[in-house]
Coordinates of C-alpha atoms in Angstrom, one line a residue:
M1 CA -18.8 11.2 -58.9
W2 CA -17.2 8.0 -60.0
S3 CA -14.9 9.9 -62.3
I4 CA -13.7 12.0 -59.4
A5 CA -13.0 8.9 -57.4
V6 CA -11.2 7.2 -60.3
L7 CA -9.0 10.3 -61.0
L8 CA -8.2 10.8 -57.3
S9 CA -7.3 7.1 -56.8
G10 CA -5.1 7.1 -59.8
A11 CA -3.2 10.2 -58.6
L12 CA -2.7 8.7 -55.2
A13 CA -1.6 5.3 -56.6
I14 CA 1.0 7.0 -58.8
S15 CA 2.2 9.0 -55.7
W16 CA 2.6 5.8 -53.7
R17 CA 4.5 4.0 -56.4
T18 CA 6.8 6.8 -57.7
G19 CA 7.2 9.6 -55.2
R20 CA 6.2 13.2 -54.5
T21 CA 7.2 14.9 -57.8
T22 CA 5.5 12.4 -60.1
G23 CA 2.5 12.5 -57.7
L24 CA 2.2 16.2 -58.1
I25 CA 2.4 15.9 -61.9
A26 CA -0.3 13.2 -61.7
S27 CA -2.5 15.5 -59.6
V28 CA -2.3 18.3 -62.3
L29 CA -3.2 15.8 -65.0
A30 CA -6.1 14.5 -62.9
A31 CA -7.4 18.1 -62.5
V32 CA -7.2 18.7 -66.2
S33 CA -9.0 15.4 -66.9
F34 CA -11.6 16.4 -64.3
R35 CA -12.2 19.7 -66.2
L36 CA -12.5 17.9 -69.5
L37 CA -14.8 15.1 -68.3
C38 CA -17.0 17.4 -66.2
S39 CA -16.9 20.5 -68.4
D40 CA -20.6 21.1 -68.0
L41 CA -20.5 20.9 -64.2
A42 CA -17.0 22.0 -63.2
N43 CA -16.0 25.6 -62.9
I44 CA -12.5 27.0 -62.2
S45 CA -12.9 26.9 -58.4
M46 CA -14.0 23.3 -58.4
V47 CA -11.0 22.3 -60.6
L48 CA -8.6 24.2 -58.4
S49 CA -10.1 22.6 -55.3
F50 CA -9.8 19.2 -56.8
L51 CA -6.2 20.0 -57.8
L52 CA -5.3 21.1 -54.3
L53 CA -7.0 18.0 -52.8
C54 CA -5.1 15.7 -55.2
A55 CA -1.8 17.5 -54.6
A56 CA -2.1 17.5 -50.8
L57 CA -3.1 13.8 -50.6
S58 CA -0.4 12.8 -53.0
W59 CA 2.2 14.7 -51.1
V60 CA 1.2 13.2 -47.7
L61 CA 0.9 9.7 -49.2
A62 CA 4.3 10.0 -51.0
S63 CA 5.9 11.3 -47.7
Y64 CA 4.4 8.4 -45.8
R65 CA 5.7 6.0 -48.4
H66 CA 9.2 7.5 -48.2
Q67 CA 9.2 7.1 -44.4
W68 CA 7.9 3.5 -44.7
N69 CA 10.7 2.6 -47.2
E70 CA 13.3 4.1 -44.8
M71 CA 11.9 2.1 -41.9
Q72 CA 11.9 -1.0 -44.0
T73 CA 15.5 -0.4 -45.0
E74 CA 16.6 0.2 -41.4
R75 CA 14.7 -2.9 -40.3
D76 CA 16.4 -5.0 -43.0
E77 CA 19.8 -3.6 -42.1
M78 CA 19.2 -4.3 -38.5
R79 CA 18.1 -7.8 -39.2
I80 CA 21.2 -8.4 -41.3
M81 CA 23.5 -7.1 -38.6
V82 CA 21.8 -9.2 -35.9
D83 CA 21.7 -12.3 -38.0
H84 CA 25.4 -12.0 -38.9
A85 CA 26.6 -10.8 -35.5
P86 CA 29.4 -13.1 -34.1
L87 CA 27.7 -13.2 -30.7
G88 CA 24.4 -14.6 -29.7
I89 CA 21.5 -12.1 -29.4
A90 CA 18.1 -12.9 -28.0
L91 CA 14.9 -11.4 -26.7
L92 CA 14.0 -13.2 -23.5
D93 CA 11.3 -12.9 -20.9
K94 CA 12.4 -12.7 -17.3
N95 CA 12.2 -16.5 -16.9
R96 CA 14.8 -16.9 -19.7
R97 CA 12.2 -18.1 -22.2
V98 CA 13.4 -17.3 -25.7
L99 CA 11.0 -15.1 -27.7
R100 CA 13.3 -14.3 -30.6
C101 CA 17.0 -14.9 -31.3
N102 CA 19.7 -14.8 -34.0
P103 CA 21.4 -17.8 -35.6
T104 CA 24.6 -17.4 -33.5
F105 CA 22.5 -17.7 -30.3
R106 CA 20.9 -20.9 -31.6
E107 CA 24.3 -22.3 -32.6
I108 CA 25.9 -21.6 -29.2
Y109 CA 23.1 -23.4 -27.4
G110 CA 22.8 -26.2 -30.0
W111 CA 19.2 -25.6 -30.9
N112 CA 17.4 -25.2 -34.2
E113 CA 15.0 -22.3 -35.0
E114 CA 11.8 -24.3 -34.5
D115 CA 12.8 -25.8 -31.1
I116 CA 14.3 -22.8 -29.3
V117 CA 11.6 -20.2 -29.7
G118 CA 9.3 -20.4 -26.7
R119 CA 11.7 -22.7 -24.8
T120 CA 14.0 -22.0 -21.9
P121 CA 17.6 -23.1 -22.4
P122 CA 18.9 -25.3 -19.6
L123 CA 20.7 -23.6 -16.8
P124 CA 23.3 -25.4 -14.6
E125 CA 22.2 -25.9 -11.0
S126 CA 25.2 -24.0 -9.8
Q127 CA 24.2 -20.9 -11.7
R128 CA 20.6 -20.5 -10.6
E129 CA 21.3 -18.4 -7.7
S130 CA 23.6 -16.0 -9.7
W131 CA 20.9 -15.7 -12.4
A132 CA 18.3 -14.7 -9.7
G133 CA 20.8 -12.0 -8.6
L134 CA 21.1 -10.7 -12.2
I135 CA 17.2 -10.5 -12.4
E136 CA 17.2 -8.4 -9.3
H137 CA 19.9 -6.2 -10.9
L138 CA 17.7 -5.8 -14.0
Q139 CA 14.6 -5.0 -12.0
S140 CA 16.5 -2.0 -10.6
G141 CA 16.9 -0.7 -14.1
K142 CA 20.5 -1.6 -14.5
S143 CA 22.2 -3.6 -17.2
F144 CA 24.9 -6.2 -16.6
V145 CA 27.9 -6.5 -18.9
N146 CA 30.5 -9.3 -19.6
I147 CA 29.5 -11.6 -16.7
E148 CA 31.7 -14.7 -17.0
T149 CA 29.6 -17.8 -16.3
L150 CA 28.8 -21.4 -17.0
R151 CA 26.0 -22.4 -19.4
A152 CA 24.5 -25.6 -20.8
R153 CA 23.6 -26.7 -24.4
K154 CA 20.5 -28.5 -25.5
D155 CA 22.4 -31.9 -25.1
G156 CA 23.4 -31.0 -21.5
S157 CA 27.1 -30.3 -22.3
R158 CA 28.4 -27.3 -20.5
F159 CA 30.5 -24.4 -21.7
Y160 CA 32.0 -21.2 -20.4
A161 CA 30.5 -18.0 -21.7
R162 CA 30.4 -14.2 -21.3
I163 CA 26.9 -12.8 -21.0
S164 CA 25.4 -9.3 -21.0
G165 CA 21.8 -8.1 -20.7
S166 CA 19.6 -4.9 -20.8
P167 CA 16.2 -4.8 -19.1
I168 CA 12.8 -4.3 -20.9
F169 CA 10.0 -2.7 -18.9
S170 CA 6.3 -2.5 -19.6
H171 CA 4.4 0.9 -19.6
S172 CA 3.7 0.3 -15.9
A173 CA 7.5 0.0 -15.2
V174 CA 7.3 -3.7 -14.6
L175 CA 10.2 -5.8 -15.8
I176 CA 8.9 -8.1 -18.6
G177 CA 12.1 -9.3 -20.2
L178 CA 15.6 -8.5 -21.4
V179 CA 17.8 -8.3 -24.5
G180 CA 20.5 -10.8 -23.9
F181 CA 23.9 -11.3 -25.4
I182 CA 26.2 -14.3 -25.1
A183 CA 29.6 -15.1 -26.4
R184 CA 31.7 -18.2 -25.8
T185 CA 35.0 -17.6 -24.1
D186 CA 38.1 -19.1 -25.7
D187 CA 36.1 -21.3 -28.0
G188 CA 33.8 -22.5 -25.3
R189 CA 36.5 -22.8 -22.6
H190 CA 37.0 -20.5 -19.7
S191 CA 39.0 -17.3 -20.1
D192 CA 42.0 -16.1 -18.1
L193 CA 39.7 -13.8 -16.2
L194 CA 37.4 -16.7 -15.1
E195 CA 40.5 -18.7 -14.2
L196 CA 41.6 -15.9 -11.9
K197 CA 38.2 -15.8 -10.3
N198 CA 38.3 -19.5 -9.7
L199 CA 41.8 -19.2 -8.1
E200 CA 40.6 -16.4 -5.9
S201 CA 37.7 -18.6 -4.8
L202 CA 40.2 -21.3 -3.9
V203 CA 42.4 -18.8 -2.0
Q204 CA 39.4 -17.5 -0.1
S205 CA 38.5 -21.1 1.0
S206 CA 41.9 -21.6 2.5
S207 CA 42.3 -21.3 6.3
E208 CA 45.8 -19.8 6.0
F209 CA 46.9 -16.2 5.8
M210 CA 47.4 -15.3 2.1
C211 CA 48.5 -11.9 1.0
V212 CA 49.5 -10.3 -2.3
A213 CA 51.5 -7.1 -2.6
Q214 CA 53.0 -4.9 -5.2
L215 CA 56.8 -5.2 -5.9
D216 CA 57.3 -2.2 -3.6
G217 CA 55.6 -4.1 -0.7
R218 CA 52.2 -2.3 -0.8
T219 CA 49.4 -4.8 -0.1
F220 CA 46.4 -5.0 -2.5
F221 CA 44.9 -8.4 -1.5
L222 CA 44.4 -10.3 1.8
N223 CA 42.1 -13.3 2.0
D224 CA 39.3 -13.6 4.5
A225 CA 41.2 -16.0 6.7
G226 CA 44.1 -13.6 6.9
K227 CA 41.8 -10.7 7.9
D228 CA 40.3 -12.9 10.7
M229 CA 43.8 -14.0 11.9
I230 CA 45.1 -10.5 12.4
G231 CA 41.8 -8.9 13.4
L232 CA 41.7 -6.4 10.5
S233 CA 38.8 -6.2 8.2
D234 CA 38.8 -2.6 6.8
E235 CA 39.6 -2.9 3.1
A236 CA 40.6 0.7 2.9
E237 CA 43.1 0.2 5.7
I238 CA 44.5 -3.0 4.2
N239 CA 45.0 -1.7 0.7
D240 CA 48.4 -0.1 0.2
M241 CA 49.6 -1.0 3.7
P242 CA 53.2 -2.1 3.6
L243 CA 53.2 -5.9 3.9
E244 CA 55.8 -5.9 6.8
R245 CA 53.4 -4.0 9.0
F246 CA 51.2 -7.1 9.3
F247 CA 54.1 -8.5 11.4
D248 CA 55.4 -7.9 14.9
Y249 CA 57.8 -4.9 15.1
E250 CA 60.8 -7.1 15.9
D251 CA 60.3 -9.1 12.6
Q252 CA 59.6 -6.1 10.3
D253 CA 63.2 -5.6 9.3
R254 CA 63.6 -9.3 8.5
I255 CA 60.4 -9.2 6.3
K256 CA 61.6 -6.1 4.5
E257 CA 64.9 -7.8 3.6
I258 CA 63.1 -10.9 2.3
L259 CA 60.8 -8.7 0.1
R260 CA 63.8 -6.8 -1.2
L261 CA 65.6 -10.0 -2.2
L262 CA 62.6 -11.8 -3.6
P263 CA 62.3 -10.2 -7.0
L264 CA 66.1 -10.5 -7.5
Q265 CA 66.3 -14.2 -6.8
R266 CA 62.9 -15.0 -8.4
I267 CA 62.5 -18.0 -6.1
G268 CA 60.4 -18.7 -3.1
L269 CA 61.8 -18.0 0.3
S270 CA 60.7 -19.5 3.6
S271 CA 61.0 -18.2 7.2
Q272 CA 60.8 -20.8 10.0
T273 CA 59.1 -18.8 12.7
I274 CA 58.0 -15.2 12.8
H275 CA 55.1 -13.4 14.3
L276 CA 52.0 -11.7 12.8
K277 CA 50.5 -8.8 14.7
Q278 CA 47.0 -9.1 16.2
F279 CA 45.6 -5.6 15.6
Q280 CA 42.6 -6.0 18.0
T281 CA 44.4 -7.5 21.0
G282 CA 47.9 -6.3 20.3
G283 CA 49.2 -9.8 20.7
R284 CA 51.5 -11.9 18.5
I285 CA 50.8 -14.9 16.4
A286 CA 53.6 -17.3 15.8
V287 CA 53.6 -18.4 12.1
S288 CA 55.8 -20.0 9.5
C289 CA 55.8 -18.0 6.3
S290 CA 56.7 -18.6 2.7
F291 CA 57.2 -15.8 0.2
H292 CA 56.8 -16.1 -3.6
V293 CA 57.3 -14.0 -6.7
I294 CA 54.3 -13.8 -9.1
S295 CA 55.5 -13.3 -12.7
D296 CA 53.6 -11.6 -15.5
P297 CA 52.3 -14.5 -17.8
L298 CA 53.3 -12.6 -21.0
T299 CA 56.7 -11.0 -20.1
Q300 CA 57.7 -13.5 -17.3
E301 CA 58.9 -10.4 -15.4
P302 CA 58.1 -10.2 -11.6
S303 CA 54.8 -8.4 -11.2
S304 CA 53.8 -8.9 -7.5
L305 CA 54.8 -10.7 -4.3
A306 CA 52.8 -13.3 -2.3
C307 CA 53.0 -14.3 1.3
V308 CA 51.5 -17.4 2.8
A309 CA 51.5 -17.8 6.6
K310 CA 50.5 -20.8 8.7
S311 CA 50.0 -20.9 12.5
S312 CA 53.1 -22.4 13.9
G313 CA 53.2 -24.9 16.8
P314 CA 56.2 -26.8 18.1
D315 CA 58.9 -27.8 15.7
D316 CA 57.7 -31.4 15.7
A317 CA 54.3 -30.3 14.4
W318 CA 55.5 -29.8 10.8
G319 CA 54.3 -33.3 9.7
Q320 CA 50.8 -32.5 11.0
E321 CA 50.8 -29.2 9.1
D322 CA 51.8 -31.1 6.0
R323 CA 48.9 -33.4 6.4
C324 CA 46.6 -30.4 6.8
D325 CA 48.0 -29.0 3.6
E326 CA 47.2 -32.2 1.8
E327 CA 43.6 -32.1 3.0
V328 CA 43.3 -28.5 1.8
F329 CA 44.6 -29.4 -1.6
R330 CA 42.2 -32.3 -1.9
A331 CA 39.3 -30.0 -1.1
F332 CA 40.6 -27.6 -3.8
F333 CA 40.6 -30.4 -6.3
H334 CA 37.0 -31.3 -5.6
N335 CA 35.9 -27.6 -6.2
A336 CA 38.2 -26.6 -9.0
P337 CA 36.5 -26.3 -12.4
I338 CA 39.7 -27.3 -14.2
A339 CA 41.8 -30.5 -14.5
I340 CA 44.7 -30.4 -12.0
V341 CA 47.5 -32.9 -11.5
L342 CA 50.4 -32.9 -9.0
V343 CA 53.7 -34.2 -10.3
D344 CA 56.7 -35.1 -8.1
T345 CA 60.3 -34.3 -8.9
A346 CA 60.8 -37.6 -10.7
G347 CA 57.8 -36.8 -13.1
G348 CA 55.3 -39.0 -11.3
P349 CA 51.6 -37.8 -11.2
F350 CA 51.0 -38.7 -7.5
E351 CA 47.7 -36.8 -7.1
S352 CA 45.0 -35.6 -9.6
N353 CA 41.4 -34.4 -9.5
A354 CA 38.4 -36.1 -11.1
L355 CA 38.4 -33.8 -14.1
F356 CA 42.0 -34.8 -15.0
Q357 CA 41.1 -38.5 -14.6
E358 CA 38.0 -38.1 -16.8
M359 CA 40.0 -36.3 -19.4
L360 CA 42.7 -39.0 -19.7
G361 CA 40.5 -42.0 -18.9
Y362 CA 42.7 -43.3 -16.0
E363 CA 41.9 -44.0 -12.4
V364 CA 44.0 -42.2 -9.8
E365 CA 45.8 -45.4 -8.8
E366 CA 46.7 -46.1 -12.4
L367 CA 48.2 -42.6 -12.8
R368 CA 50.3 -43.1 -9.7
Q369 CA 52.0 -46.1 -11.3
M370 CA 52.9 -44.1 -14.4
R371 CA 55.2 -41.2 -15.4
F372 CA 53.7 -38.1 -16.7
G373 CA 55.8 -38.5 -19.9
Q374 CA 53.8 -41.6 -20.7
L375 CA 50.7 -39.3 -21.1
V376 CA 52.5 -36.9 -23.5
H377 CA 52.5 -37.2 -27.3
P378 CA 56.0 -38.4 -28.3
E379 CA 56.6 -35.3 -30.5
D380 CA 55.9 -33.0 -27.5
S381 CA 57.8 -35.0 -24.9
P382 CA 61.4 -33.6 -25.3
A383 CA 60.5 -29.9 -25.1
G384 CA 58.1 -30.6 -22.2
R385 CA 60.8 -32.6 -20.3
K386 CA 63.3 -29.8 -20.7
L387 CA 60.9 -27.2 -19.2
F388 CA 60.0 -29.6 -16.4
L389 CA 63.7 -30.1 -15.5
S390 CA 64.3 -26.4 -15.5
L391 CA 61.3 -26.0 -13.1
M392 CA 62.6 -28.7 -10.8
E393 CA 66.1 -27.2 -10.7
G394 CA 64.6 -24.0 -9.6
K395 CA 65.7 -22.1 -12.7
I396 CA 62.1 -21.0 -13.4
G397 CA 59.1 -20.7 -11.1
R398 CA 56.3 -21.4 -13.6
Y399 CA 55.7 -21.9 -17.3
Q400 CA 52.8 -22.3 -19.7
V401 CA 52.9 -24.6 -22.8
N402 CA 50.7 -26.1 -25.4
K403 CA 51.0 -29.8 -25.3
R404 CA 49.3 -32.9 -26.8
L405 CA 48.3 -35.6 -24.3
V406 CA 47.2 -39.1 -25.2
S407 CA 44.2 -40.6 -23.4
R408 CA 43.7 -44.2 -22.4
N409 CA 41.8 -45.0 -25.6
G410 CA 44.5 -43.4 -27.8
E411 CA 42.7 -40.0 -28.5
V412 CA 45.1 -37.1 -28.9
L413 CA 44.0 -34.2 -26.7
F414 CA 45.2 -30.7 -27.5
T415 CA 45.8 -28.9 -24.2
K416 CA 47.2 -25.8 -22.6
M417 CA 49.2 -26.5 -19.4
T418 CA 50.0 -24.0 -16.7
V419 CA 52.7 -25.5 -14.4
A420 CA 53.9 -23.9 -11.2
L421 CA 56.7 -25.0 -8.8
M422 CA 56.0 -25.7 -5.1
R423 CA 58.8 -25.7 -2.6
D424 CA 59.2 -27.3 0.8
R425 CA 59.8 -25.3 4.0
E426 CA 63.5 -25.1 3.3
G427 CA 62.9 -23.6 -0.1
K428 CA 63.8 -26.7 -2.1
P429 CA 61.7 -27.7 -5.1
S430 CA 59.1 -30.3 -3.9
Y431 CA 56.6 -30.9 -6.7
A432 CA 54.7 -29.2 -9.6
I433 CA 51.1 -28.2 -9.8
S434 CA 49.8 -28.5 -13.4
M435 CA 46.5 -27.0 -14.5
V436 CA 45.3 -28.6 -17.8
E437 CA 42.8 -27.0 -20.2
R438 CA 41.5 -28.6 -23.4
V439 CA 42.0 -26.2 -26.4
A440 CA 41.0 -26.3 -30.1
Q441 CA 43.5 -27.9 -32.5
G442 CA 43.9 -24.7 -34.4
S443 CA 45.0 -22.8 -31.3
M444 CA 48.1 -24.9 -30.8
R445 CA 51.2 -23.0 -31.6

């Protein structure tokens, strides 16, 4: 019996190592050897049975080995793709504890391989509620894709990122984790989409009527304060409504003429006193309005129209309204996730938020004693001054420029600045709002 075991084992070993064809040849040789070694015991039927047994086992074993090799190859290819993917990929439990992740994920969060597995990356306090909402989304069996958010590295520093996730369920249909994906936006800084979301949040926090329409006057956005003011909350009814229909019938022709001229002049227009329509009561609301052209950031061509309306009291109440505007702006500064500075027509930074002050290393009172040109790198100052003068002369309504700023300690900061013109009630240039983002040195053009 030992000879049978040795011959069978040999044939199977050859099949495992070399494949089906060689395994079959080995089975035939094993059967011949069996006949020679056991000539006194083995008859033809025994030899054939042994041959069939060897051939069958060799074929099954070789097939299994082939499938095993294919699985190993696919697994190796998958590991290579995951390890070299330009975005972070991780297997997480539903509490965000990392079970497995690729090198990019570790690099984004600033952890090494030994530390991150089994740990939960820190989550900014402001994002805990939104993460709980995403978990509820996953529990319903749905994935989330390209959510722009704020995340924190191991050292506590924060960065903007785009995240996606797909749920993983147990056999009993209970959520046990997710496959997560993360990518930094704009080299760790917020993207244009996130900036638009932040601006929308600021607009929604305003107590004034703010409306945006297509160039043909069809409305596509009205903030919550505006809806409350005119007593109209149905989004379907608001969308595509001609902007002039928000106003009293007697003022509609005047509004239509302003909207017609606005794209041609490309400057803001103001109207002293007109009346919004109150859709629920049928009454009129006296307001002062300003109208603005919004230009495409790439082509600089007009892309939409904006209307801002404030409740209008007696004419001598303008100063009080201006003070209210200042309070609104200050509230915006405290909530904005980007450095903002207001610059007067002479180039003086008369107001700035905490992020701008931290970036440059100056207190607000120190900045008020300076000229913005003192903060700009000497090589970038002439071009920046030319754009600023064009803005203050009303020739352009906004511009975007890459500019080097110099901090208090002499550090050169590479930034992207988006600068927009603000006008007074008579339509004259009043001051500029500058939003300042840090960018990588290589992105400066």
